[in-house]
Structures are given as C-alpha cells and as structure tokens.
Amino acid sequence: MTVQRTFSIIKPNAVKKNAIGAIYHRFESAGFSIIAAKMLHLTREQAEGFYAEHKGRPFFEGLVEFMTSGPIILQVLEGENAVQRHRDLMGATNPDNALAGTLRADYADSFTENAVHGSDSIESANREIAYFFAEDEICPR
Ligand code: UDP
C-alpha cells in the first residue's frame, strides 16, 4: 500500500442539498485526510476544460450545464491507495448501479447529477489537482 493523493468534487446538486458536512465526514471516517479545499462556481470555460476528454459525447453539454449550475467544493484527499478507495467510496458513475452505502447511492439525483467526482487514476489525479490548486494551496499533514 502506498500513500496517494486524489482529487474530489462535491458537485452542485450535493452542495444544494446541504450535504457538504456529511460527505466530509464520510471522507474522514474512511481514513482520508483533506489536505486542500476550496469552493468555486465554475465558469463554462473551466467546466469544459476540466471535462475536455468528454467533448463531443452526447452527455457533454448537459454535464457542463449542470457543473456550472451552482457552487462546488473541490478537495485533495490523501490516504493509502486513495485513488481506488475513493472510487469505491463514491460508487458507480450511474447511481442505478451504485452499491448501497456509497456516496452516489446516498446523494446522486441522476446519471449526470451524481453528487461527486473522483479521479480515476494517479495520472488523472495529478492533472486534476494541478488544474484547480497551486502547490502552495496544498497542506500535507
Ligand atoms: N456522465 C453522464 N452521462 C454518461 C456518462 C457520464 O451524465 O453517460 C457524467 C456524470 O456526471 C459523470 C461525468 O459525466 O460523473 C464524467 O463521466 P466519467 O465517465 O468520467 O465518470 P466518473 O469518472 O465521474 O465516474
């Protein structure tokens, strides 16, 4: 097991339903340390850039609309095997397939409005962290 960093977003629908504290509690209870955090209301440009790999897919426009519909919370989580363990905590992308007890089973409203984002690899985590955080905004314990 190695200590890793991963990038997480609490998406607009979860912020709107006042679930920030509950989700932070789940991160910390699962053994993650929150080592960077900020709230942003994404511009269209920021959202399109973040999801650039999905440009042209049928859901892209709706995803950008949703991600710019209200504030989000961004964080860097640190912990053992953080990328995969955080994906497990989130559950499947489509909440219909998310296991009971996962964040998406508890907080998603639809496939698009699925409450949380988490990096899918160490390479994605490094890119996504750098997209939103400067080095001096990350505060390891
Ligand atoms: N998404 C969607 N419809 C789809 C696939 C994805 O609305 O058919 C949205 C959903 O919000 C998802 C995001 O696009 O979280 C990014 O998709 P990805 O396949 O990268 O899933 P993730 O890594 O977020 O689980």
Short mmCIF file of N, CA and C and ligand atoms in Angstrom, two decimals:
data_model
loop_
_atom_site.label_atom_id
_atom_site.label_comp_id
_atom_site.label_asym_id
_atom_site.label_seq_id
_atom_site.Cartn_x
_atom_site.Cartn_y
_atom_site.Cartn_z
N MET A 1 0.84 -1.21 0.00
CA MET A 1 0.00 0.00 0.00
C MET A 1 0.88 1.26 0.00
N THR A 2 0.50 2.20 -0.84
CA THR A 2 1.25 3.45 -0.86
C THR A 2 0.29 4.61 -0.61
N VAL A 3 0.82 5.64 0.03
CA VAL A 3 0.02 6.85 0.25
C VAL A 3 -0.10 7.59 -1.07
N GLN A 4 -1.33 7.91 -1.44
CA GLN A 4 -1.59 8.63 -2.70
C GLN A 4 -2.45 9.86 -2.42
N ARG A 5 -2.50 10.72 -3.43
CA ARG A 5 -3.43 11.85 -3.43
C ARG A 5 -4.45 11.63 -4.54
N THR A 6 -5.69 12.03 -4.27
CA THR A 6 -6.70 12.02 -5.32
C THR A 6 -7.49 13.31 -5.26
N PHE A 7 -8.17 13.60 -6.37
CA PHE A 7 -8.92 14.84 -6.48
C PHE A 7 -10.41 14.53 -6.42
N SER A 8 -11.13 15.33 -5.65
CA SER A 8 -12.56 15.11 -5.41
C SER A 8 -13.34 16.39 -5.63
N ILE A 9 -14.56 16.24 -6.17
CA ILE A 9 -15.50 17.37 -6.27
C ILE A 9 -16.81 16.96 -5.61
N ILE A 10 -17.35 17.83 -4.77
CA ILE A 10 -18.75 17.72 -4.35
C ILE A 10 -19.53 18.58 -5.34
N LYS A 11 -20.36 17.93 -6.16
CA LYS A 11 -21.00 18.58 -7.31
C LYS A 11 -22.18 19.45 -6.86
N PRO A 12 -22.69 20.32 -7.79
CA PRO A 12 -23.71 21.31 -7.40
C PRO A 12 -24.95 20.73 -6.72
N ASN A 13 -25.42 19.55 -7.14
CA ASN A 13 -26.65 19.03 -6.52
C ASN A 13 -26.42 18.65 -5.06
N ALA A 14 -25.23 18.15 -4.74
CA ALA A 14 -24.95 17.77 -3.35
C ALA A 14 -24.71 19.00 -2.48
N VAL A 15 -24.10 20.05 -3.05
CA VAL A 15 -23.93 21.31 -2.31
C VAL A 15 -25.31 21.90 -2.03
N LYS A 16 -26.21 21.87 -3.06
CA LYS A 16 -27.56 22.45 -2.90
C LYS A 16 -28.33 21.75 -1.81
N LYS A 17 -28.10 20.45 -1.62
CA LYS A 17 -28.88 19.74 -0.58
C LYS A 17 -28.17 19.74 0.77
N ASN A 18 -27.20 20.64 0.93
CA ASN A 18 -26.51 20.81 2.23
C ASN A 18 -25.85 19.52 2.72
N ALA A 19 -25.21 18.83 1.78
CA ALA A 19 -24.56 17.56 2.14
C ALA A 19 -23.04 17.69 2.30
N ILE A 20 -22.51 18.92 2.29
CA ILE A 20 -21.05 19.08 2.35
C ILE A 20 -20.49 18.42 3.62
N GLY A 21 -21.07 18.76 4.75
CA GLY A 21 -20.55 18.24 6.02
C GLY A 21 -20.66 16.72 6.10
N ALA A 22 -21.79 16.19 5.66
CA ALA A 22 -21.99 14.73 5.70
C ALA A 22 -20.95 14.03 4.83
N ILE A 23 -20.67 14.60 3.65
CA ILE A 23 -19.70 13.97 2.75
C ILE A 23 -18.28 14.10 3.31
N TYR A 24 -17.95 15.26 3.89
CA TYR A 24 -16.63 15.41 4.53
C TYR A 24 -16.47 14.39 5.66
N HIS A 25 -17.55 14.17 6.41
CA HIS A 25 -17.49 13.18 7.48
C HIS A 25 -17.19 11.79 6.92
N ARG A 26 -17.80 11.48 5.77
CA ARG A 26 -17.56 10.17 5.14
C ARG A 26 -16.10 10.06 4.68
N PHE A 27 -15.54 11.15 4.14
CA PHE A 27 -14.13 11.12 3.72
C PHE A 27 -13.24 10.83 4.94
N GLU A 28 -13.48 11.57 6.01
CA GLU A 28 -12.60 11.44 7.18
C GLU A 28 -12.80 10.10 7.88
N SER A 29 -14.04 9.62 7.94
CA SER A 29 -14.30 8.32 8.57
C SER A 29 -13.64 7.19 7.79
N ALA A 30 -13.49 7.38 6.46
CA ALA A 30 -12.86 6.36 5.62
C ALA A 30 -11.33 6.45 5.68
N GLY A 31 -10.81 7.38 6.45
CA GLY A 31 -9.36 7.45 6.65
C GLY A 31 -8.63 8.41 5.73
N PHE A 32 -9.38 9.23 4.97
CA PHE A 32 -8.72 10.22 4.12
C PHE A 32 -8.44 11.49 4.91
N SER A 33 -7.32 12.12 4.62
CA SER A 33 -7.05 13.47 5.13
C SER A 33 -7.36 14.46 4.01
N ILE A 34 -8.11 15.53 4.35
CA ILE A 34 -8.40 16.59 3.39
C ILE A 34 -7.23 17.57 3.47
N ILE A 35 -6.40 17.61 2.42
CA ILE A 35 -5.16 18.40 2.50
C ILE A 35 -5.22 19.67 1.66
N ALA A 36 -6.36 19.90 0.97
CA ALA A 36 -6.61 21.15 0.25
C ALA A 36 -8.11 21.23 0.01
N ALA A 37 -8.67 22.44 0.01
CA ALA A 37 -10.11 22.58 -0.20
C ALA A 37 -10.45 23.99 -0.65
N LYS A 38 -11.45 24.10 -1.53
CA LYS A 38 -11.97 25.42 -1.90
C LYS A 38 -13.38 25.28 -2.50
N MET A 39 -14.15 26.39 -2.44
CA MET A 39 -15.47 26.45 -3.08
C MET A 39 -15.34 27.35 -4.30
N LEU A 40 -15.93 26.91 -5.42
CA LEU A 40 -15.91 27.68 -6.66
C LEU A 40 -17.26 27.55 -7.36
N HIS A 41 -17.65 28.57 -8.09
CA HIS A 41 -18.75 28.45 -9.05
C HIS A 41 -18.08 28.45 -10.42
N LEU A 42 -18.01 27.29 -11.05
CA LEU A 42 -17.23 27.15 -12.29
C LEU A 42 -17.79 28.02 -13.41
N THR A 43 -16.89 28.59 -14.20
CA THR A 43 -17.27 29.19 -15.47
C THR A 43 -17.44 28.06 -16.49
N ARG A 44 -18.12 28.39 -17.60
CA ARG A 44 -18.27 27.40 -18.68
C ARG A 44 -16.88 26.95 -19.16
N GLU A 45 -15.97 27.90 -19.28
CA GLU A 45 -14.62 27.58 -19.76
C GLU A 45 -13.91 26.59 -18.81
N GLN A 46 -14.02 26.83 -17.51
CA GLN A 46 -13.40 25.91 -16.53
C GLN A 46 -14.00 24.51 -16.62
N ALA A 47 -15.35 24.45 -16.73
CA ALA A 47 -16.02 23.14 -16.77
C ALA A 47 -15.67 22.40 -18.07
N GLU A 48 -15.67 23.12 -19.20
CA GLU A 48 -15.33 22.47 -20.48
C GLU A 48 -13.89 21.98 -20.47
N GLY A 49 -13.01 22.76 -19.85
CA GLY A 49 -11.59 22.37 -19.78
C GLY A 49 -11.41 21.15 -18.89
N PHE A 50 -12.11 21.13 -17.77
CA PHE A 50 -11.96 20.01 -16.84
C PHE A 50 -12.44 18.71 -17.47
N TYR A 51 -13.54 18.78 -18.23
CA TYR A 51 -14.13 17.58 -18.84
C TYR A 51 -13.77 17.46 -20.33
N ALA A 52 -12.66 18.05 -20.75
CA ALA A 52 -12.29 18.10 -22.17
C ALA A 52 -12.29 16.71 -22.83
N GLU A 53 -11.92 15.67 -22.06
CA GLU A 53 -11.86 14.32 -22.65
C GLU A 53 -13.23 13.83 -23.11
N HIS A 54 -14.31 14.45 -22.57
CA HIS A 54 -15.66 14.02 -22.94
C HIS A 54 -16.30 14.90 -24.02
N LYS A 55 -15.56 15.90 -24.51
CA LYS A 55 -16.12 16.81 -25.53
C LYS A 55 -16.59 15.99 -26.74
N GLY A 56 -17.79 16.29 -27.22
CA GLY A 56 -18.35 15.55 -28.35
C GLY A 56 -19.25 14.39 -27.94
N ARG A 57 -19.16 13.96 -26.68
CA ARG A 57 -20.05 12.88 -26.22
C ARG A 57 -21.46 13.46 -26.04
N PRO A 58 -22.50 12.62 -26.17
CA PRO A 58 -23.88 13.13 -26.12
C PRO A 58 -24.24 13.81 -24.80
N PHE A 59 -23.58 13.42 -23.71
CA PHE A 59 -23.93 13.99 -22.41
C PHE A 59 -23.12 15.24 -22.07
N PHE A 60 -22.17 15.63 -22.94
CA PHE A 60 -21.22 16.69 -22.58
C PHE A 60 -21.90 18.02 -22.26
N GLU A 61 -22.83 18.44 -23.12
CA GLU A 61 -23.47 19.75 -22.93
C GLU A 61 -24.25 19.79 -21.61
N GLY A 62 -25.00 18.72 -21.35
CA GLY A 62 -25.76 18.64 -20.10
C GLY A 62 -24.86 18.61 -18.88
N LEU A 63 -23.72 17.95 -19.03
CA LEU A 63 -22.76 17.88 -17.92
C LEU A 63 -22.18 19.27 -17.61
N VAL A 64 -21.83 20.02 -18.67
CA VAL A 64 -21.28 21.37 -18.47
C VAL A 64 -22.35 22.28 -17.86
N GLU A 65 -23.59 22.18 -18.37
CA GLU A 65 -24.71 22.97 -17.81
C GLU A 65 -24.84 22.69 -16.31
N PHE A 66 -24.85 21.42 -15.96
CA PHE A 66 -25.00 21.02 -14.56
C PHE A 66 -23.83 21.52 -13.71
N MET A 67 -22.61 21.33 -14.19
CA MET A 67 -21.45 21.66 -13.37
C MET A 67 -21.28 23.16 -13.17
N THR A 68 -21.95 23.97 -14.03
CA THR A 68 -21.90 25.42 -13.87
C THR A 68 -23.19 25.96 -13.23
N SER A 69 -24.06 25.08 -12.75
CA SER A 69 -25.38 25.49 -12.25
C SER A 69 -25.36 26.01 -10.82
N GLY A 70 -24.24 25.84 -10.13
CA GLY A 70 -24.14 26.30 -8.74
C GLY A 70 -22.75 26.01 -8.21
N PRO A 71 -22.47 26.45 -6.98
CA PRO A 71 -21.13 26.24 -6.43
C PRO A 71 -20.80 24.77 -6.21
N ILE A 72 -19.53 24.49 -6.26
CA ILE A 72 -19.00 23.15 -5.98
C ILE A 72 -17.91 23.27 -4.92
N ILE A 73 -17.60 22.15 -4.28
CA ILE A 73 -16.47 22.09 -3.34
C ILE A 73 -15.43 21.17 -3.92
N LEU A 74 -14.21 21.66 -3.96
CA LEU A 74 -13.09 20.89 -4.52
C LEU A 74 -12.16 20.52 -3.39
N GLN A 75 -11.64 19.28 -3.41
CA GLN A 75 -10.66 18.93 -2.39
C GLN A 75 -9.64 17.93 -2.90
N VAL A 76 -8.49 17.96 -2.24
CA VAL A 76 -7.47 16.93 -2.44
C VAL A 76 -7.52 16.04 -1.21
N LEU A 77 -7.67 14.74 -1.46
CA LEU A 77 -7.71 13.75 -0.39
C LEU A 77 -6.41 12.95 -0.41
N GLU A 78 -5.88 12.70 0.77
CA GLU A 78 -4.66 11.90 0.86
C GLU A 78 -4.92 10.68 1.74
N GLY A 79 -4.35 9.56 1.35
CA GLY A 79 -4.51 8.35 2.14
C GLY A 79 -3.93 7.16 1.40
N GLU A 80 -3.92 6.01 2.07
CA GLU A 80 -3.39 4.80 1.44
C GLU A 80 -4.29 4.40 0.27
N ASN A 81 -3.66 4.14 -0.87
CA ASN A 81 -4.40 3.67 -2.05
C ASN A 81 -5.61 4.58 -2.35
N ALA A 82 -5.39 5.89 -2.22
CA ALA A 82 -6.50 6.86 -2.19
C ALA A 82 -7.35 6.86 -3.47
N VAL A 83 -6.72 6.68 -4.64
CA VAL A 83 -7.48 6.79 -5.88
C VAL A 83 -8.58 5.72 -5.92
N GLN A 84 -8.20 4.46 -5.71
CA GLN A 84 -9.19 3.38 -5.81
C GLN A 84 -10.14 3.39 -4.62
N ARG A 85 -9.62 3.65 -3.42
CA ARG A 85 -10.50 3.64 -2.24
C ARG A 85 -11.55 4.75 -2.33
N HIS A 86 -11.17 5.90 -2.89
CA HIS A 86 -12.15 6.98 -3.06
C HIS A 86 -13.17 6.62 -4.13
N ARG A 87 -12.75 5.96 -5.22
CA ARG A 87 -13.71 5.50 -6.24
C ARG A 87 -14.70 4.51 -5.61
N ASP A 88 -14.18 3.63 -4.75
CA ASP A 88 -15.07 2.66 -4.09
C ASP A 88 -16.07 3.37 -3.18
N LEU A 89 -15.61 4.39 -2.46
CA LEU A 89 -16.49 5.14 -1.57
C LEU A 89 -17.59 5.87 -2.37
N MET A 90 -17.24 6.36 -3.58
CA MET A 90 -18.22 7.08 -4.41
C MET A 90 -19.28 6.15 -4.99
N GLY A 91 -18.87 4.97 -5.43
CA GLY A 91 -19.80 4.07 -6.11
C GLY A 91 -19.83 4.32 -7.61
N ALA A 92 -20.62 3.51 -8.32
CA ALA A 92 -20.65 3.55 -9.79
C ALA A 92 -21.11 4.90 -10.32
N THR A 93 -20.61 5.26 -11.52
CA THR A 93 -20.95 6.55 -12.15
C THR A 93 -22.46 6.69 -12.29
N ASN A 94 -23.10 5.62 -12.79
CA ASN A 94 -24.57 5.62 -12.89
C ASN A 94 -25.13 5.19 -11.53
N PRO A 95 -25.82 6.09 -10.84
CA PRO A 95 -26.26 5.76 -9.47
C PRO A 95 -27.19 4.56 -9.40
N ASP A 96 -27.82 4.21 -10.54
CA ASP A 96 -28.65 2.99 -10.54
C ASP A 96 -27.81 1.75 -10.24
N ASN A 97 -26.51 1.86 -10.54
CA ASN A 97 -25.60 0.72 -10.32
C ASN A 97 -24.74 0.89 -9.07
N ALA A 98 -24.94 1.97 -8.33
CA ALA A 98 -24.08 2.25 -7.16
C ALA A 98 -24.52 1.38 -5.97
N LEU A 99 -23.54 0.74 -5.34
CA LEU A 99 -23.84 -0.14 -4.21
C LEU A 99 -24.41 0.68 -3.04
N ALA A 100 -25.27 0.05 -2.25
CA ALA A 100 -25.80 0.70 -1.04
C ALA A 100 -24.64 1.13 -0.15
N GLY A 101 -24.78 2.30 0.43
CA GLY A 101 -23.75 2.79 1.34
C GLY A 101 -22.70 3.64 0.66
N THR A 102 -22.72 3.71 -0.69
CA THR A 102 -21.77 4.59 -1.38
C THR A 102 -22.33 6.01 -1.45
N LEU A 103 -21.44 6.97 -1.71
CA LEU A 103 -21.88 8.38 -1.76
C LEU A 103 -22.90 8.60 -2.86
N ARG A 104 -22.70 7.95 -4.01
CA ARG A 104 -23.64 8.18 -5.11
C ARG A 104 -24.99 7.52 -4.82
N ALA A 105 -24.99 6.37 -4.17
CA ALA A 105 -26.27 5.76 -3.78
C ALA A 105 -27.02 6.71 -2.85
N ASP A 106 -26.31 7.41 -2.01
CA ASP A 106 -26.96 8.26 -1.00
C ASP A 106 -27.30 9.67 -1.49
N TYR A 107 -26.50 10.22 -2.42
CA TYR A 107 -26.66 11.64 -2.74
C TYR A 107 -26.91 11.95 -4.22
N ALA A 108 -26.79 10.98 -5.13
CA ALA A 108 -27.00 11.27 -6.55
C ALA A 108 -28.48 11.47 -6.84
N ASP A 109 -28.76 12.31 -7.85
CA ASP A 109 -30.14 12.51 -8.32
C ASP A 109 -30.35 11.93 -9.72
N SER A 110 -29.28 11.73 -10.46
CA SER A 110 -29.38 11.15 -11.81
C SER A 110 -27.97 10.78 -12.26
N PHE A 111 -27.87 10.20 -13.45
CA PHE A 111 -26.56 9.82 -14.01
C PHE A 111 -25.66 11.06 -14.07
N THR A 112 -26.20 12.17 -14.59
CA THR A 112 -25.39 13.39 -14.67
C THR A 112 -25.21 14.02 -13.29
N GLU A 113 -26.29 14.13 -12.54
CA GLU A 113 -26.23 14.80 -11.22
C GLU A 113 -25.88 13.75 -10.16
N ASN A 114 -24.67 13.20 -10.30
CA ASN A 114 -24.29 12.06 -9.46
C ASN A 114 -23.44 12.43 -8.25
N ALA A 115 -23.56 13.67 -7.81
CA ALA A 115 -23.14 14.15 -6.48
C ALA A 115 -21.64 14.36 -6.29
N VAL A 116 -20.81 13.46 -6.81
CA VAL A 116 -19.38 13.57 -6.53
C VAL A 116 -18.55 13.17 -7.75
N HIS A 117 -17.34 13.71 -7.79
CA HIS A 117 -16.33 13.32 -8.78
C HIS A 117 -15.11 12.80 -8.05
N GLY A 118 -14.45 11.82 -8.63
CA GLY A 118 -13.16 11.38 -8.11
C GLY A 118 -12.26 10.92 -9.23
N SER A 119 -10.98 11.24 -9.13
CA SER A 119 -10.01 10.86 -10.17
C SER A 119 -10.02 9.35 -10.38
N ASP A 120 -9.78 8.94 -11.66
CA ASP A 120 -9.81 7.51 -11.97
C ASP A 120 -8.43 6.88 -12.07
N SER A 121 -7.37 7.66 -11.91
CA SER A 121 -6.00 7.11 -11.94
C SER A 121 -5.08 8.14 -11.26
N ILE A 122 -3.86 7.72 -10.97
CA ILE A 122 -2.90 8.65 -10.38
C ILE A 122 -2.57 9.78 -11.36
N GLU A 123 -2.49 9.41 -12.66
CA GLU A 123 -2.19 10.43 -13.68
C GLU A 123 -3.31 11.46 -13.75
N SER A 124 -4.59 11.00 -13.73
CA SER A 124 -5.71 11.94 -13.72
C SER A 124 -5.68 12.79 -12.47
N ALA A 125 -5.38 12.16 -11.33
CA ALA A 125 -5.35 12.91 -10.07
C ALA A 125 -4.34 14.04 -10.15
N ASN A 126 -3.15 13.75 -10.66
CA ASN A 126 -2.12 14.79 -10.74
C ASN A 126 -2.56 15.93 -11.65
N ARG A 127 -3.19 15.57 -12.79
CA ARG A 127 -3.63 16.59 -13.74
C ARG A 127 -4.77 17.42 -13.14
N GLU A 128 -5.73 16.74 -12.50
CA GLU A 128 -6.91 17.44 -11.96
C GLU A 128 -6.54 18.31 -10.76
N ILE A 129 -5.64 17.83 -9.92
CA ILE A 129 -5.20 18.64 -8.78
C ILE A 129 -4.54 19.92 -9.30
N ALA A 130 -3.67 19.77 -10.30
CA ALA A 130 -2.95 20.93 -10.84
C ALA A 130 -3.89 21.89 -11.57
N TYR A 131 -5.02 21.38 -12.08
CA TYR A 131 -5.99 22.22 -12.80
C TYR A 131 -6.62 23.24 -11.85
N PHE A 132 -6.78 22.86 -10.59
CA PHE A 132 -7.50 23.73 -9.64
C PHE A 132 -6.66 24.25 -8.47
N PHE A 133 -5.56 23.61 -8.16
CA PHE A 133 -4.80 24.02 -6.96
C PHE A 133 -3.36 24.36 -7.32
N ALA A 134 -2.90 25.49 -6.76
CA ALA A 134 -1.47 25.81 -6.81
C ALA A 134 -0.77 24.98 -5.73
N GLU A 135 0.50 24.75 -5.92
CA GLU A 135 1.27 23.92 -4.98
C GLU A 135 1.14 24.46 -3.54
N ASP A 136 1.15 25.78 -3.38
CA ASP A 136 1.12 26.35 -2.02
C ASP A 136 -0.29 26.37 -1.42
N GLU A 137 -1.29 25.83 -2.14
CA GLU A 137 -2.63 25.68 -1.57
C GLU A 137 -2.84 24.27 -1.02
N ILE A 138 -1.83 23.43 -1.14
CA ILE A 138 -1.92 22.03 -0.66
C ILE A 138 -1.12 21.93 0.63
N CYS A 139 -1.77 21.42 1.67
CA CYS A 139 -1.19 21.45 3.01
C CYS A 139 -1.11 20.05 3.60
N PRO A 140 -0.09 19.26 3.21
CA PRO A 140 0.03 17.92 3.78
C PRO A 140 0.26 17.97 5.28
N ARG A 141 -0.18 16.93 5.99
CA ARG A 141 0.00 16.90 7.46
C ARG A 141 1.45 16.76 7.83
N1 UDP B 1 -22.00 11.38 -17.34
C1 UDP B 1 -23.30 11.49 -17.82
N2 UDP B 1 -23.75 10.52 -18.70
C2 UDP B 1 -22.98 9.47 -19.10
C3 UDP B 1 -21.66 9.37 -18.60
C4 UDP B 1 -21.21 10.34 -17.73
O1 UDP B 1 -24.02 12.42 -17.49
O2 UDP B 1 -23.45 8.63 -19.89
C5 UDP B 1 -21.49 12.44 -16.43
C6 UDP B 1 -21.50 12.01 -14.96
O3 UDP B 1 -21.77 13.18 -14.18
C7 UDP B 1 -20.07 11.55 -14.76
C8 UDP B 1 -19.29 12.54 -15.65
O4 UDP B 1 -20.14 12.73 -16.78
O5 UDP B 1 -19.67 11.60 -13.40
C9 UDP B 1 -17.93 12.07 -16.10
O6 UDP B 1 -18.05 10.79 -16.65
P1 UDP B 1 -16.98 9.64 -16.36
O7 UDP B 1 -17.25 8.52 -17.31
O8 UDP B 1 -15.61 10.24 -16.35
O9 UDP B 1 -17.40 9.11 -14.89
P2 UDP B 1 -16.77 9.32 -13.44
O10 UDP B 1 -15.28 9.20 -13.58
O11 UDP B 1 -17.24 10.67 -12.96
O12 UDP B 1 -17.36 8.20 -12.61
#
